[in-house]
C-alpha positions as protocol buffer text, in pm:
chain_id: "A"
residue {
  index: 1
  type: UNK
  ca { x: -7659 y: -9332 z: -11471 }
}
residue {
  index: 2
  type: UNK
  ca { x: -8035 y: -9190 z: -11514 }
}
residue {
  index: 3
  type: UNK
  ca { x: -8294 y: -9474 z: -11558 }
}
residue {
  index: 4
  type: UNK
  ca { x: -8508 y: -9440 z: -11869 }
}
residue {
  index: 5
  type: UNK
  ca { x: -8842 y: -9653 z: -11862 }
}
residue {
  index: 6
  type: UNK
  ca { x: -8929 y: -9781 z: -12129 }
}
residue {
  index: 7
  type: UNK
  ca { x: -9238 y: -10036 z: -12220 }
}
residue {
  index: 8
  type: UNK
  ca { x: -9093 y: -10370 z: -12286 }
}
residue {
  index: 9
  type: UNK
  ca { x: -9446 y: -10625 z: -12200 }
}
residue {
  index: 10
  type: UNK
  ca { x: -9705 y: -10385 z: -12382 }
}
residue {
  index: 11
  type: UNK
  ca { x: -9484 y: -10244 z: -12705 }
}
residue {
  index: 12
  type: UNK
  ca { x: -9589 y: -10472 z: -12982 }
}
residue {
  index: 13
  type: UNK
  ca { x: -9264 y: -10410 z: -13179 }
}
residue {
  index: 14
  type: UNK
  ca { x: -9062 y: -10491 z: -12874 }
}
residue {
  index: 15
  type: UNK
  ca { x: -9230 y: -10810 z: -12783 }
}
residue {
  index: 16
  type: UNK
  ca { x: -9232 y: -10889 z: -13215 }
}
residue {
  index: 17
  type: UNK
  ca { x: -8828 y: -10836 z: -13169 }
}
residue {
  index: 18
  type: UNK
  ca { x: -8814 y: -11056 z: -12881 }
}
residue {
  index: 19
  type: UNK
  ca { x: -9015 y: -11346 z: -13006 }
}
residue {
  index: 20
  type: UNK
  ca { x: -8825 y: -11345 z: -13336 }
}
residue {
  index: 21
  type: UNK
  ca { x: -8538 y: -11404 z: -13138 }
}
residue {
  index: 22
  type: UNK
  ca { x: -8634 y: -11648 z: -12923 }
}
residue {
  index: 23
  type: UNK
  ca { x: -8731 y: -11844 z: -13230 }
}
residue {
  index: 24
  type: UNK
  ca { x: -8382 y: -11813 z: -13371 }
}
residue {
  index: 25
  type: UNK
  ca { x: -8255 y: -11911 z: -12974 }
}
residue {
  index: 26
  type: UNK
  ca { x: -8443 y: -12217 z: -12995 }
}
residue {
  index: 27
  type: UNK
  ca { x: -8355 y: -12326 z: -13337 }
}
residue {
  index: 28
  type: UNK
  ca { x: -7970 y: -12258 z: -13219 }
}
residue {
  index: 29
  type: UNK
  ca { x: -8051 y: -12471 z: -12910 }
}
residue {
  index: 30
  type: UNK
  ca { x: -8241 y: -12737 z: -13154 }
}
residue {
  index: 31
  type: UNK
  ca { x: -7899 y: -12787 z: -13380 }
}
residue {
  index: 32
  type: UNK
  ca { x: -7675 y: -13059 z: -13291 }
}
residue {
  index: 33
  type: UNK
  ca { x: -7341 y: -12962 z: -13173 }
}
residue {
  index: 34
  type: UNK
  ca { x: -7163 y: -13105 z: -13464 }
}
residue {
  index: 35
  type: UNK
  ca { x: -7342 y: -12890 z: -13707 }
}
residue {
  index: 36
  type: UNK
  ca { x: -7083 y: -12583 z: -13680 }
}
residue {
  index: 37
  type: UNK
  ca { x: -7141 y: -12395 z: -13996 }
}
residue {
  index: 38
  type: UNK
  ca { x: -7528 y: -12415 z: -13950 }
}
residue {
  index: 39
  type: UNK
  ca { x: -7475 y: -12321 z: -13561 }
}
residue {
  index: 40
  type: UNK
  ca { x: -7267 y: -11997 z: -13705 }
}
residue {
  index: 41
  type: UNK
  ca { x: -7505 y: -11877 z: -13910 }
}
residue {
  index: 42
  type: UNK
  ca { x: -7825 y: -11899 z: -13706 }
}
residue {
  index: 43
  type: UNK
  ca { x: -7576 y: -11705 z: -13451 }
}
residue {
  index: 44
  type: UNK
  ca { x: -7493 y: -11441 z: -13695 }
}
residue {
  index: 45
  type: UNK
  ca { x: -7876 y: -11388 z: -13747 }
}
residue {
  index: 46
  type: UNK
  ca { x: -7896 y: -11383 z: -13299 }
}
residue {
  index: 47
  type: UNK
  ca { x: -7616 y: -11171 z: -13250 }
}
residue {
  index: 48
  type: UNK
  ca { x: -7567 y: -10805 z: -13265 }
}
residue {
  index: 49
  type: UNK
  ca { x: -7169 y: -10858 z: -13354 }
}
residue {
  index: 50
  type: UNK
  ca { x: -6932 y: -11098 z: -13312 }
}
residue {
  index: 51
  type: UNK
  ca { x: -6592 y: -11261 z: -13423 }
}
residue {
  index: 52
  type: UNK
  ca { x: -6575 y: -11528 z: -13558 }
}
residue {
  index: 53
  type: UNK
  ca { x: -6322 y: -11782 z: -13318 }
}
residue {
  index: 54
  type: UNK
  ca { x: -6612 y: -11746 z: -13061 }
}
residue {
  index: 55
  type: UNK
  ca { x: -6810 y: -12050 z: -12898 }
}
residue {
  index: 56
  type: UNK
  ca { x: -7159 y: -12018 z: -12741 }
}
residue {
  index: 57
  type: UNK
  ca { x: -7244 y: -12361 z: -12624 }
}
residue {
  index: 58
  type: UNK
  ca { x: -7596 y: -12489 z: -12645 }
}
residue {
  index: 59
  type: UNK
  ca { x: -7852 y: -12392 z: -12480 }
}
residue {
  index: 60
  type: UNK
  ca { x: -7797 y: -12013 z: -12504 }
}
residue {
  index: 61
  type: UNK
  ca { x: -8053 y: -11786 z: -12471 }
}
residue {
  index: 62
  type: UNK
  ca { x: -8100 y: -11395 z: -12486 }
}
residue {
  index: 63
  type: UNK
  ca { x: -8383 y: -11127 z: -12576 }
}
residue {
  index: 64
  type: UNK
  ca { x: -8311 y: -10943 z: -12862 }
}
residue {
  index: 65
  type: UNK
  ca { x: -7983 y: -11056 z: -12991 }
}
residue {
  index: 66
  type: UNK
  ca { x: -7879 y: -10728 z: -13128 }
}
residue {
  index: 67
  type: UNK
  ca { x: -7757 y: -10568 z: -12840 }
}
residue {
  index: 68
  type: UNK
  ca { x: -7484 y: -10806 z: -12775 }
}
residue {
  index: 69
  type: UNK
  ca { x: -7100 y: -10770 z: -12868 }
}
residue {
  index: 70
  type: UNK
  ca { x: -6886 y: -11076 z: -12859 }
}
residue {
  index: 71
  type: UNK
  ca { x: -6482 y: -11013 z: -12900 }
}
residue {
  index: 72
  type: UNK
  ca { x: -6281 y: -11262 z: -13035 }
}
residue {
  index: 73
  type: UNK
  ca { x: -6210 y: -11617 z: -12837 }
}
residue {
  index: 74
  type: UNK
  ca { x: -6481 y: -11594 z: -12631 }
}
residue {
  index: 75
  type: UNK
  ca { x: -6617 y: -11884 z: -12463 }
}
residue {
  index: 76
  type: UNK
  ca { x: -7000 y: -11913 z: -12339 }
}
residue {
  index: 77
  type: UNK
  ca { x: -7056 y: -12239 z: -12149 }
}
residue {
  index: 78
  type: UNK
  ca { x: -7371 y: -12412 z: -12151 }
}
residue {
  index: 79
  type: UNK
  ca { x: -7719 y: -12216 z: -12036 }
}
residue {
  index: 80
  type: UNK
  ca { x: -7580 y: -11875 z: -12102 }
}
residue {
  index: 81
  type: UNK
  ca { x: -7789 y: -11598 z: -12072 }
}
residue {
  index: 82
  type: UNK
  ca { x: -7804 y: -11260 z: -12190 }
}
residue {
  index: 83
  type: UNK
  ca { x: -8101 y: -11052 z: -12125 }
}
residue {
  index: 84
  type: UNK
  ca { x: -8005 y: -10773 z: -12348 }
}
residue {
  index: 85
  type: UNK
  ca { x: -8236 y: -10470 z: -12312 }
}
residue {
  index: 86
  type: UNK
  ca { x: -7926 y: -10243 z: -12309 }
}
residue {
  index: 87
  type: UNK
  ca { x: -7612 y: -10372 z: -12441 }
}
residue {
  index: 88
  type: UNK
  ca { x: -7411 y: -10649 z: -12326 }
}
residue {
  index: 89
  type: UNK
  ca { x: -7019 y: -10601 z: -12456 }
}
residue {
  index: 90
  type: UNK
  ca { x: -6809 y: -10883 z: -12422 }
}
residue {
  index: 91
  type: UNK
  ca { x: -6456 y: -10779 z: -12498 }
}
residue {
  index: 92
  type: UNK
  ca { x: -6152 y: -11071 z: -12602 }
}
residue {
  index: 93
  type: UNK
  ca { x: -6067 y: -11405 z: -12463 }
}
residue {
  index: 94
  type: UNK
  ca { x: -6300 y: -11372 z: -12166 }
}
residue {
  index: 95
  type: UNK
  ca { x: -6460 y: -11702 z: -12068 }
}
residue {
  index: 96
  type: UNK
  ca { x: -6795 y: -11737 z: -11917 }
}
residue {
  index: 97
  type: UNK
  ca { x: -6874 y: -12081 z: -11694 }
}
residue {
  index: 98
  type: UNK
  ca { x: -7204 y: -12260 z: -11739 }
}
residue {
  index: 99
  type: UNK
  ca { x: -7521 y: -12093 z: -11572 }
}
residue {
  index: 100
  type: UNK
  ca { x: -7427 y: -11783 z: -11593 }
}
residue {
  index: 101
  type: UNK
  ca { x: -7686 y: -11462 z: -11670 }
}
residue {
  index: 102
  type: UNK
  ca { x: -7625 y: -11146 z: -11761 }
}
residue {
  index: 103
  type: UNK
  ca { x: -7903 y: -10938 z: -11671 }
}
residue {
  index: 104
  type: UNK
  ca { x: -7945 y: -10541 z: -11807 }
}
residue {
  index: 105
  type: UNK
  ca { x: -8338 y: -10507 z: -11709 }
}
residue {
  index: 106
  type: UNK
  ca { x: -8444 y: -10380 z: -11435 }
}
residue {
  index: 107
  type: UNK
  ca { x: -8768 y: -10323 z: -11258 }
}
residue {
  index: 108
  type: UNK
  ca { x: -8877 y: -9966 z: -11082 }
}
residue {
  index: 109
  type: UNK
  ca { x: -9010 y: -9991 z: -10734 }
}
residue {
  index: 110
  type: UNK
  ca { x: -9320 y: -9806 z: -10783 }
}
residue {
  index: 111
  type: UNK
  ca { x: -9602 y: -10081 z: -10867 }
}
residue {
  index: 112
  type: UNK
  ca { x: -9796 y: -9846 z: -11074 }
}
residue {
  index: 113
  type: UNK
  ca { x: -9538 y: -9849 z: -11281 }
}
residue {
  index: 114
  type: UNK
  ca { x: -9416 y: -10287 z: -11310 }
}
residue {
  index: 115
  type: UNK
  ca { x: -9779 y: -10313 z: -11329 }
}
residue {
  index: 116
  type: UNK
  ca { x: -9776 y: -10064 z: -11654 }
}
residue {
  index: 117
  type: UNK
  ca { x: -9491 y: -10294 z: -11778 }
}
residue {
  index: 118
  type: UNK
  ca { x: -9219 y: -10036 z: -11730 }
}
residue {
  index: 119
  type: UNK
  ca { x: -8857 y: -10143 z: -11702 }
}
residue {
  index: 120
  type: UNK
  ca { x: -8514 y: -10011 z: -11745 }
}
residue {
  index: 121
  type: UNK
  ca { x: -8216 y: -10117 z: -11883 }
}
residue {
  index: 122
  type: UNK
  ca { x: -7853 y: -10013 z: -11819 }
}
residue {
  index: 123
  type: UNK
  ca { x: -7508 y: -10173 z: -11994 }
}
residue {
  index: 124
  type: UNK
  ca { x: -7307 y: -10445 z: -11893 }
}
residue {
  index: 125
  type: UNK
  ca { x: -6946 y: -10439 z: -12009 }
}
residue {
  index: 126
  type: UNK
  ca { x: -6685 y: -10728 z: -11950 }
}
residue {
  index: 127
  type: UNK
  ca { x: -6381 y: -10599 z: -12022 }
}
residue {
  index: 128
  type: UNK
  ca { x: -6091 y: -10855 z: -12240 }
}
residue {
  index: 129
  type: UNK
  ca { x: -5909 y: -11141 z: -12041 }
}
residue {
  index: 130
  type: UNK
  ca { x: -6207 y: -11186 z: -11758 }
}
residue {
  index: 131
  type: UNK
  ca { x: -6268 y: -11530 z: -11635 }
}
residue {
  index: 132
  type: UNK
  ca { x: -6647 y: -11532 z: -11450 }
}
residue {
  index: 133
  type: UNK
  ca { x: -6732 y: -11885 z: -11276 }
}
residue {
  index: 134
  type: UNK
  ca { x: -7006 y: -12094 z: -11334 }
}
residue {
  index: 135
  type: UNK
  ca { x: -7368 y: -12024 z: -11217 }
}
residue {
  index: 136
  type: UNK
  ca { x: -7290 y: -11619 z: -11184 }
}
residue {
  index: 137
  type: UNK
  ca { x: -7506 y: -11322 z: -11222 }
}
residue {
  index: 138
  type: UNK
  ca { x: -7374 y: -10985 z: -11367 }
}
residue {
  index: 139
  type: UNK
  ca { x: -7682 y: -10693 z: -11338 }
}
residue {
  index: 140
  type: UNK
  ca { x: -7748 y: -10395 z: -11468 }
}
residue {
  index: 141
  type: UNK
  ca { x: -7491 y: -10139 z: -11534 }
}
residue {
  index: 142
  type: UNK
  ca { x: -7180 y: -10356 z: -11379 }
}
residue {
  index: 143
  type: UNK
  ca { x: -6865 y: -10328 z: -11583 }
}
residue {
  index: 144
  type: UNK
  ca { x: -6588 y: -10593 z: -11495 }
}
residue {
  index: 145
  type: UNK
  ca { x: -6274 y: -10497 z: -11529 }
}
residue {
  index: 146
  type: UNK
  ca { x: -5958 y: -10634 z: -11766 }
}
residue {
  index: 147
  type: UNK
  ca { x: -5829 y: -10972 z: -11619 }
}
residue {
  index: 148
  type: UNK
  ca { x: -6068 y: -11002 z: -11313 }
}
residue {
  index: 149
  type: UNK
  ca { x: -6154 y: -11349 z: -11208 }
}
residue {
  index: 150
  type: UNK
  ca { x: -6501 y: -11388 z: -11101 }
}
residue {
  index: 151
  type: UNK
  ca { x: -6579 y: -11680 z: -10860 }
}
residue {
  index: 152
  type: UNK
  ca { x: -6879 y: -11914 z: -10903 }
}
residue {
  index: 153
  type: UNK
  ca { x: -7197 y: -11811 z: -10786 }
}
residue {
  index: 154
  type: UNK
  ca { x: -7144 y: -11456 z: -10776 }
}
residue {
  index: 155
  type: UNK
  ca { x: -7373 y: -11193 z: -10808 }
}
residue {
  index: 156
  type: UNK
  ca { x: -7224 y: -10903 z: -10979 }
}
residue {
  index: 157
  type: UNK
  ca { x: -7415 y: -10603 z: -10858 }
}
residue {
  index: 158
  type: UNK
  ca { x: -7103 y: -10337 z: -10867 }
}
residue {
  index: 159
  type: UNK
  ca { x: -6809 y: -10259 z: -11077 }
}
residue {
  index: 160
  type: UNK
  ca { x: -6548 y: -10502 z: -11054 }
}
residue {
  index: 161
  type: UNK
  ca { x: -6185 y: -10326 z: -11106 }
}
residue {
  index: 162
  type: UNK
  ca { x: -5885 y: -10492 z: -11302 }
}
residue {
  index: 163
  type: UNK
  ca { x: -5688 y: -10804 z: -11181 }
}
residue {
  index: 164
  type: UNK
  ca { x: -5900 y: -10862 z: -10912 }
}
residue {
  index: 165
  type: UNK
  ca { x: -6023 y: -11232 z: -10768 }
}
residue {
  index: 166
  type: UNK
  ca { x: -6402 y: -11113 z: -10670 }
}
residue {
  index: 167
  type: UNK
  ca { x: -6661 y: -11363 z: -10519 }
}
residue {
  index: 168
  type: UNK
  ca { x: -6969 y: -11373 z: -10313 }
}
residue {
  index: 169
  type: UNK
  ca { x: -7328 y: -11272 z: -10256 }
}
residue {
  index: 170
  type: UNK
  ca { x: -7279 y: -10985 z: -10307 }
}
residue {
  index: 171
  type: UNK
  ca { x: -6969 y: -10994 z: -10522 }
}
residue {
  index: 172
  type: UNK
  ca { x: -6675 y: -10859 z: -10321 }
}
residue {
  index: 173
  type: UNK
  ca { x: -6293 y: -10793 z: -10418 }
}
residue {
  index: 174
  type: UNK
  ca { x: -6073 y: -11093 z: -10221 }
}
residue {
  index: 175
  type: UNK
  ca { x: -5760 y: -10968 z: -10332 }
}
residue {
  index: 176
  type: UNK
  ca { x: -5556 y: -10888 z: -10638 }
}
residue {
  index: 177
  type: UNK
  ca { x: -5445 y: -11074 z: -10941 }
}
residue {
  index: 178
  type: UNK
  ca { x: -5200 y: -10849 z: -11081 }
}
residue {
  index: 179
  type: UNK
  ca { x: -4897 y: -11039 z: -11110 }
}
residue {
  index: 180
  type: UNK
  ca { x: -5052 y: -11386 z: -11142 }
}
residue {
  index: 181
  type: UNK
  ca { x: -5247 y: -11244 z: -11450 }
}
residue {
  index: 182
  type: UNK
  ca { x: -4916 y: -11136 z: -11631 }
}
residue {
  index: 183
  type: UNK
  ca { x: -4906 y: -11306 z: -11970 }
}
residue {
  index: 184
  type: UNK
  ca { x: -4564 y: -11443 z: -12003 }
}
residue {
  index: 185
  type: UNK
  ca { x: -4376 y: -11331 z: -12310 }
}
residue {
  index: 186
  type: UNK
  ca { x: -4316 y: -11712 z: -12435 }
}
residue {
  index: 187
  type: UNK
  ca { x: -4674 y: -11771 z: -12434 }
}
residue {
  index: 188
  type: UNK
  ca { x: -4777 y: -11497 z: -12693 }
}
């Protein structure tokens, strides 16, 4: 995948982007939990696309909102992040634990260039039926495949392959899932 820099401190409508959504994140983080039709709305404003039977518990935070793309029955625990430089897709009935960040910037190595406020920014892509454990990191350009279980305090720094059980510092296939992931036909 070929890193693109781009200017994301020193590019006035960037920074405008980000700080209009940050305002809607904290007025979304401000609302009290009860207030459900007033919490969907200020998320349809955040979010780039998303279904409606979703929940993003509060706080939730991300950078520009319109990169992101939430499937249907997704679940975002508590102090969810989403740095989305580069898109974040979040395919069906995956949950996410609380803590958890989902990072698509990324820094060069030459210092000329952080110091020039150059970054990068590459997808992230969990795929439908993914359960990721609390206090997890996914980073740039990591897609995690259908029905993979994620364990907490990961950090996601490869591709994660289907109905897999992955864990660790760095994040590293246990075993597989395959037939414990089956959804049984009298559960449909």
């Amino acid at each position: 995948m070929t890193k693109i820099l781009y200017d994301a401190n020193y590019d006035k409508e960037l920074v405008a982007k980000r700080n209009q959504c940050h305002d809607l994140c904290h007025q979304y983080n401000q609302l009290l939990p009860t207030a459900v039709e007033e919490r969907k709305k200020v998320l349809q404003a955040i979010i780039g696309e998303m279904e409606d039977n979703l929940i993003i518990e509060q706080p939730f935070y991300c950078d520009y909102g319109t990169n992101i793309r939430l499937g249907k029955q997704v679940y975002l625990n508590m102090h969810t992040i989403m740095l989305d430089a580069a898109e974040i897709y979040v395919e069906d009935h995956v949950f996410v634990g609380p803590n958890c960040a989902f990072y698509t910037a990324g820094h060069p190595f030459s210092i000329e260039d952080r110091r020039a406020g150059l970054e990068y920014a590459l997808p992230i892509h969990v795929e439908e039926d993914v359960w990721i454990g609390g206090n997890t990191v996914v980073m740039a350009g990591v897609t995690i495949g259908k029905g993979s279980v994620i364990g907490a305090g990961s950090v996601v720094t490869k591709d994660i392959p289907p109905y897999v059980l992955a864990a660790g510092n760095p994040c590293r296939i246990i075993r597989s899932i395959k037939e414990e992931a089956k959804i049984k036909s009298d559960c449909q």
